[in-house]
Amino acid sequence: MRVYCAVFALGLRRYSTYRAATAAGILTNTVFGIINAAVLLALFEVRPEINGYDARDAVTHVFVAQALIGPVSIMGPPLELAERIRTGDIAVDLMRPAPPLAWWLSHDLGRVAFSIAARSTPTFAAGALVFPLALPDDPVRWASAAAALLLASLVGFALRYLYALTGFWLLDTRGVTAVGNLIGPACSGMLLPLVLFPDAVAETLRVLPWAALVQIPVEVFLGKDSLPGGGPAGGLALQAAWLAALLGLASLLTVRASRKVVVQGG
């Protein structure tokens, strides 16, 4: 456990050094949030209610989604593991006394902790200053929202870890990462709330892992009954199920890949 705590602290310290990038991220997320909110407000002026969302819910969705961009890294750079596989440095990682999956998870949690404190919170606060947002009105919903945020961050890591692992077979993960960066925002509710999609499409997207990154955390925050299972508990259960499935697959593929390593450069 001491090793993982040290790796967590390393990740936290590493990402806290990029202060200019963090400030730029806050500004970018806030500006795009305001633009997206303005577009949705125009839509809801014509139709005051769409599939259980009103204008206030839609604006809240926008700024919760913007606050989630950093922690879940839905459009972020690939996990550093991908480059280490490509260069052959993964051979050193496999000699460490800690499994690669646990090592990189600890490191990424450091990044997540910094991102929530330094990027997500200011972005959401800026949105709350500009628009009236639908905030949870009881401690249980706040606790559920915090759990959904943690699970979303973990699912985001699991997906990026799997993208990186494809480098063992493809040698270059840039294509996989590019496709993931396209599918993720479109299918997660980041670009548009899934409630704006046709019902059949929305229900299909809700049960895919990308919805666990944005749409489910937003609806847990809003306390919507449209979540799988009819409430926040069902949404959290779906997130946890995807997390277990993705981490299980990641663990299995890590073991298989480490038995026969094929790398470029060494």
GROMACS .gro file of C-alpha atoms in nm:
model
  266
    1MET     CA    1   0.000   0.000   0.000
    2ARG     CA    2   0.290   0.236   0.071
    3VAL     CA    3   0.408   0.195  -0.288
    4TYR     CA    4   0.068   0.287  -0.430
    5CYS     CA    5   0.037   0.590  -0.199
    6ALA     CA    6   0.379   0.707  -0.322
    7VAL     CA    7   0.273   0.662  -0.686
    8PHE     CA    8  -0.052   0.850  -0.615
    9ALA     CA    9   0.149   1.137  -0.463
   10LEU     CA   10   0.380   1.131  -0.765
   11GLY     CA   11   0.085   1.169  -1.002
   12LEU     CA   12  -0.062   1.448  -0.791
   13ARG     CA   13   0.267   1.636  -0.778
   14ARG     CA   14   0.338   1.584  -1.147
   15TYR     CA   15   0.010   1.725  -1.274
   16SER     CA   16   0.005   2.010  -1.024
   17THR     CA   17   0.312   2.155  -1.199
   18TYR     CA   18   0.113   2.236  -1.516
   19ARG     CA   19  -0.048   2.549  -1.374
   20ALA     CA   20  -0.076   2.743  -1.700
   21ALA     CA   21  -0.240   2.443  -1.870
   22THR     CA   22  -0.482   2.409  -1.579
   23ALA     CA   23  -0.578   2.778  -1.601
   24ALA     CA   24  -0.625   2.744  -1.978
   25GLY     CA   25  -0.842   2.436  -1.921
   26ILE     CA   26  -1.066   2.622  -1.676
   27LEU     CA   27  -1.108   2.911  -1.920
   28THR     CA   28  -1.177   2.679  -2.214
   29ASN     CA   29  -1.429   2.465  -2.025
   30THR     CA   30  -1.608   2.773  -1.892
   31VAL     CA   31  -1.634   2.944  -2.229
   32PHE     CA   32  -1.751   2.631  -2.409
   33GLY     CA   33  -1.994   2.566  -2.125
   34ILE     CA   34  -2.147   2.912  -2.164
   35ILE     CA   35  -2.177   2.866  -2.542
   36ASN     CA   36  -2.335   2.520  -2.510
   37ALA     CA   37  -2.571   2.643  -2.238
   38ALA     CA   38  -2.684   2.933  -2.457
   39VAL     CA   39  -2.759   2.695  -2.745
   40LEU     CA   40  -2.961   2.463  -2.521
   41LEU     CA   41  -3.150   2.753  -2.364
   42ALA     CA   42  -3.260   2.856  -2.714
   43LEU     CA   43  -3.381   2.501  -2.776
   44PHE     CA   44  -3.571   2.479  -2.448
   45GLU     CA   45  -3.730   2.817  -2.511
   46VAL     CA   46  -3.912   2.646  -2.798
   47ARG     CA   47  -3.975   2.320  -2.608
   48PRO     CA   48  -3.981   2.382  -2.231
   49GLU     CA   49  -3.956   2.009  -2.145
   50ILE     CA   50  -3.782   1.724  -2.327
   51ASN     CA   51  -3.782   1.371  -2.184
   52GLY     CA   52  -3.778   1.493  -1.824
   53TYR     CA   53  -3.526   1.776  -1.877
   54ASP     CA   54  -3.615   2.142  -1.847
   55ALA     CA   55  -3.390   2.439  -1.929
   56ARG     CA   56  -3.233   2.444  -1.581
   57ASP     CA   57  -3.154   2.072  -1.599
   58ALA     CA   58  -2.996   2.117  -1.942
   59VAL     CA   59  -2.770   2.402  -1.826
   60THR     CA   60  -2.672   2.204  -1.518
   61HIS     CA   61  -2.591   1.908  -1.744
   62VAL     CA   62  -2.359   2.128  -1.950
   63PHE     CA   63  -2.152   2.246  -1.655
   64VAL     CA   64  -2.138   1.910  -1.479
   65ALA     CA   65  -2.015   1.766  -1.810
   66GLN     CA   66  -1.754   2.040  -1.845
   67ALA     CA   67  -1.640   1.974  -1.489
   68LEU     CA   68  -1.603   1.604  -1.571
   69ILE     CA   69  -1.377   1.657  -1.873
   70GLY     CA   70  -1.063   1.672  -1.660
   71PRO     CA   71  -1.123   1.380  -1.421
   72VAL     CA   72  -1.251   1.132  -1.679
   73SER     CA   73  -1.007   1.259  -1.947
   74ILE     CA   74  -1.264   1.181  -2.213
   75MET     CA   75  -1.078   1.383  -2.476
   76GLY     CA   76  -0.739   1.389  -2.309
   77PRO     CA   77  -0.404   1.249  -2.421
   78PRO     CA   78  -0.350   0.872  -2.413
   79LEU     CA   79  -0.221   0.705  -2.101
   80GLU     CA   80   0.159   0.725  -2.086
   81LEU     CA   81   0.158   0.346  -2.080
   82ALA     CA   82   0.090   0.347  -2.456
   83GLU     CA   83   0.418   0.527  -2.530
   84ARG     CA   84   0.611   0.299  -2.294
   85ILE     CA   85   0.478  -0.003  -2.480
   86ARG     CA   86   0.579   0.147  -2.813
   87THR     CA   87   0.934   0.232  -2.703
   88GLY     CA   88   0.994  -0.088  -2.509
   89ASP     CA   89   1.015   0.080  -2.167
   90ILE     CA   90   0.726  -0.143  -2.061
   91ALA     CA   91   0.988  -0.413  -2.003
   92VAL     CA   92   1.111  -0.213  -1.705
   93ASP     CA   93   0.755  -0.169  -1.576
   94LEU     CA   94   0.697  -0.543  -1.584
   95MET     CA   95   0.998  -0.593  -1.354
   96ARG     CA   96   0.853  -0.371  -1.081
   97PRO     CA   97   0.712  -0.533  -0.765
   98ALA     CA   98   0.372  -0.375  -0.840
   99PRO     CA   99   0.135  -0.495  -1.115
  100PRO     CA  100   0.112  -0.245  -1.405
  101LEU     CA  101  -0.266  -0.207  -1.369
  102ALA     CA  102  -0.245  -0.110  -1.002
  103TRP     CA  103   0.059   0.112  -1.065
  104TRP     CA  104  -0.104   0.315  -1.343
  105LEU     CA  105  -0.435   0.332  -1.157
  106SER     CA  106  -0.262   0.483  -0.853
  107HIS     CA  107  -0.079   0.731  -1.074
  108ASP     CA  108  -0.395   0.832  -1.256
  109LEU     CA  109  -0.586   0.880  -0.932
  110GLY     CA  110  -0.330   1.144  -0.840
  111ARG     CA  111  -0.411   1.322  -1.166
  112VAL     CA  112  -0.785   1.287  -1.095
  113ALA     CA  113  -0.753   1.434  -0.745
  114PHE     CA  114  -0.568   1.738  -0.874
  115SER     CA  115  -0.807   1.782  -1.166
  116ILE     CA  116  -1.116   1.778  -0.942
  117ALA     CA  117  -0.971   2.031  -0.701
  118ALA     CA  118  -0.799   2.266  -0.947
  119ARG     CA  119  -1.006   2.240  -1.265
  120SER     CA  120  -1.350   2.085  -1.209
  121THR     CA  121  -1.448   2.288  -0.904
  122PRO     CA  122  -1.362   2.632  -1.054
  123THR     CA  123  -1.534   2.542  -1.382
  124PHE     CA  124  -1.856   2.439  -1.210
  125ALA     CA  125  -1.843   2.742  -0.978
  126ALA     CA  126  -1.808   2.972  -1.279
  127GLY     CA  127  -2.115   2.813  -1.437
  128ALA     CA  128  -2.311   2.858  -1.113
  129LEU     CA  129  -2.222   3.226  -1.111
  130VAL     CA  130  -2.351   3.280  -1.465
  131PHE     CA  131  -2.659   3.051  -1.467
  132PRO     CA  132  -2.903   2.923  -1.204
  133LEU     CA  133  -2.809   2.555  -1.173
  134ALA     CA  134  -3.015   2.270  -1.027
  135LEU     CA  135  -2.807   2.177  -0.721
  136PRO     CA  136  -2.878   1.874  -0.500
  137ASP     CA  137  -3.094   1.969  -0.203
  138ASP     CA  138  -2.995   1.695   0.041
  139PRO     CA  139  -2.671   1.529   0.164
  140VAL     CA  140  -2.764   1.190   0.017
  141ARG     CA  141  -2.770   1.328  -0.337
  142TRP     CA  142  -2.438   1.506  -0.279
  143ALA     CA  143  -2.287   1.178  -0.156
  144SER     CA  144  -2.433   0.992  -0.455
  145ALA     CA  145  -2.291   1.255  -0.690
  146ALA     CA  146  -1.948   1.221  -0.530
  147ALA     CA  147  -1.963   0.842  -0.571
  148ALA     CA  148  -2.070   0.882  -0.935
  149LEU     CA  149  -1.777   1.117  -0.995
  150LEU     CA  150  -1.530   0.867  -0.851
  151LEU     CA  151  -1.677   0.578  -1.051
  152ALA     CA  152  -1.676   0.787  -1.370
  153SER     CA  153  -1.307   0.867  -1.318
  154LEU     CA  154  -1.226   0.500  -1.264
  155VAL     CA  155  -1.423   0.390  -1.572
  156GLY     CA  156  -1.242   0.658  -1.772
  157PHE     CA  157  -0.908   0.519  -1.657
  158ALA     CA  158  -1.012   0.161  -1.740
  159LEU     CA  159  -1.107   0.260  -2.095
  160ARG     CA  160  -0.782   0.450  -2.154
  161TYR     CA  161  -0.582   0.161  -2.007
  162LEU     CA  162  -0.749  -0.078  -2.251
  163TYR     CA  163  -0.677   0.160  -2.540
  164ALA     CA  164  -0.311   0.164  -2.432
  165LEU     CA  165  -0.293  -0.215  -2.404
  166THR     CA  166  -0.376  -0.252  -2.773
  167GLY     CA  167  -0.018  -0.136  -2.834
  168PHE     CA  168   0.102  -0.484  -2.742
  169TRP     CA  169  -0.066  -0.613  -3.058
  170LEU     CA  170  -0.090  -0.306  -3.284
  171LEU     CA  171   0.241  -0.143  -3.179
  172ASP     CA  172   0.086   0.202  -3.228
  173THR     CA  173  -0.225   0.306  -3.035
  174ARG     CA  174  -0.285   0.644  -3.197
  175GLY     CA  175  -0.564   0.513  -3.418
  176VAL     CA  176  -0.742   0.340  -3.131
  177THR     CA  177  -0.709   0.649  -2.913
  178ALA     CA  178  -0.840   0.875  -3.191
  179VAL     CA  179  -1.146   0.655  -3.239
  180GLY     CA  180  -1.201   0.644  -2.862
  181ASN     CA  181  -1.179   1.023  -2.843
  182LEU     CA  182  -1.451   1.046  -3.107
  183ILE     CA  183  -1.684   0.781  -2.966
  184GLY     CA  184  -1.649   0.891  -2.604
  185PRO     CA  185  -1.785   1.249  -2.630
  186ALA     CA  186  -2.058   1.148  -2.876
  187CYS     CA  187  -2.188   0.849  -2.678
  188SER     CA  188  -2.138   0.974  -2.323
  189GLY     CA  189  -2.362   1.281  -2.318
  190MET     CA  190  -2.066   1.519  -2.328
  191LEU     CA  191  -2.157   1.690  -2.656
  192LEU     CA  192  -2.534   1.663  -2.612
  193PRO     CA  193  -2.747   1.520  -2.328
  194LEU     CA  194  -2.863   1.175  -2.428
  195VAL     CA  195  -3.222   1.277  -2.355
  196LEU     CA  196  -3.211   1.479  -2.679
  197PHE     CA  197  -3.150   1.165  -2.885
  198PRO     CA  198  -3.435   0.949  -3.018
  199ASP     CA  199  -3.562   0.721  -2.741
  200ALA     CA  200  -3.426   0.398  -2.890
  201VAL     CA  201  -3.081   0.550  -2.946
  202ALA     CA  202  -3.073   0.711  -2.602
  203GLU     CA  203  -3.166   0.390  -2.423
  204THR     CA  204  -2.899   0.198  -2.612
  205LEU     CA  205  -2.630   0.456  -2.535
  206ARG     CA  206  -2.726   0.462  -2.166
  207VAL     CA  207  -2.616   0.103  -2.113
  208LEU     CA  208  -2.279   0.143  -2.289
  209PRO     CA  209  -1.968   0.217  -2.081
  210TRP     CA  210  -1.926   0.572  -2.214
  211ALA     CA  211  -2.254   0.683  -2.054
  212ALA     CA  212  -2.094   0.601  -1.719
  213LEU     CA  213  -1.850   0.886  -1.783
  214VAL     CA  214  -2.098   1.174  -1.814
  215GLN     CA  215  -2.470   1.101  -1.858
  216ILE     CA  216  -2.510   0.880  -1.551
  217PRO     CA  217  -2.312   1.111  -1.317
  218VAL     CA  218  -2.517   1.409  -1.441
  219GLU     CA  219  -2.848   1.233  -1.382
  220VAL     CA  220  -2.733   1.116  -1.039
  221PHE     CA  221  -2.647   1.480  -0.963
  222LEU     CA  222  -2.991   1.588  -1.085
  223GLY     CA  223  -3.169   1.302  -0.907
  224LYS     CA  224  -3.345   1.182  -1.221
  225ASP     CA  225  -3.571   0.876  -1.224
  226SER     CA  226  -3.470   0.795  -1.583
  227LEU     CA  227  -3.154   0.620  -1.460
  228PRO     CA  228  -3.126   0.241  -1.498
  229GLY     CA  229  -3.309   0.093  -1.201
  230GLY     CA  230  -3.521   0.405  -1.158
  231GLY     CA  231  -3.290   0.617  -0.943
  232PRO     CA  232  -2.933   0.708  -0.842
  233ALA     CA  233  -2.867   0.364  -0.692
  234GLY     CA  234  -2.934   0.200  -1.028
  235GLY     CA  235  -2.703   0.444  -1.205
  236LEU     CA  236  -2.424   0.383  -0.954
  237ALA     CA  237  -2.475   0.007  -0.989
  238LEU     CA  238  -2.438   0.029  -1.368
  239GLN     CA  239  -2.120   0.234  -1.331
  240ALA     CA  240  -1.981  -0.019  -1.082
  241ALA     CA  241  -2.071  -0.309  -1.312
  242TRP     CA  242  -1.888  -0.153  -1.607
  243LEU     CA  243  -1.591  -0.071  -1.385
  244ALA     CA  244  -1.566  -0.432  -1.267
  245ALA     CA  245  -1.600  -0.565  -1.623
  246LEU     CA  246  -1.344  -0.325  -1.771
  247LEU     CA  247  -1.088  -0.373  -1.493
  248GLY     CA  248  -1.135  -0.750  -1.514
  249LEU     CA  249  -1.072  -0.739  -1.889
  250ALA     CA  250  -0.774  -0.509  -1.836
  251SER     CA  251  -0.623  -0.747  -1.581
  252LEU     CA  252  -0.671  -1.046  -1.810
  253LEU     CA  253  -0.520  -0.872  -2.112
  254THR     CA  254  -0.226  -0.746  -1.906
  255VAL     CA  255  -0.140  -1.099  -1.803
  256ARG     CA  256  -0.170  -1.229  -2.159
  257ALA     CA  257   0.033  -0.942  -2.305
  258SER     CA  258   0.314  -0.976  -2.051
  259ARG     CA  259   0.368  -1.340  -2.150
  260LYS     CA  260   0.468  -1.244  -2.499
  261VAL     CA  261   0.585  -0.884  -2.531
  262VAL     CA  262   0.624  -0.741  -2.881
  263VAL     CA  263   0.762  -0.385  -2.885
  264GLN     CA  264   0.939  -0.145  -3.113
  265GLY     CA  265   1.273   0.002  -3.025
  266GLY     CA  266   1.438  -0.261  -2.806
   0.00000   0.00000   0.00000
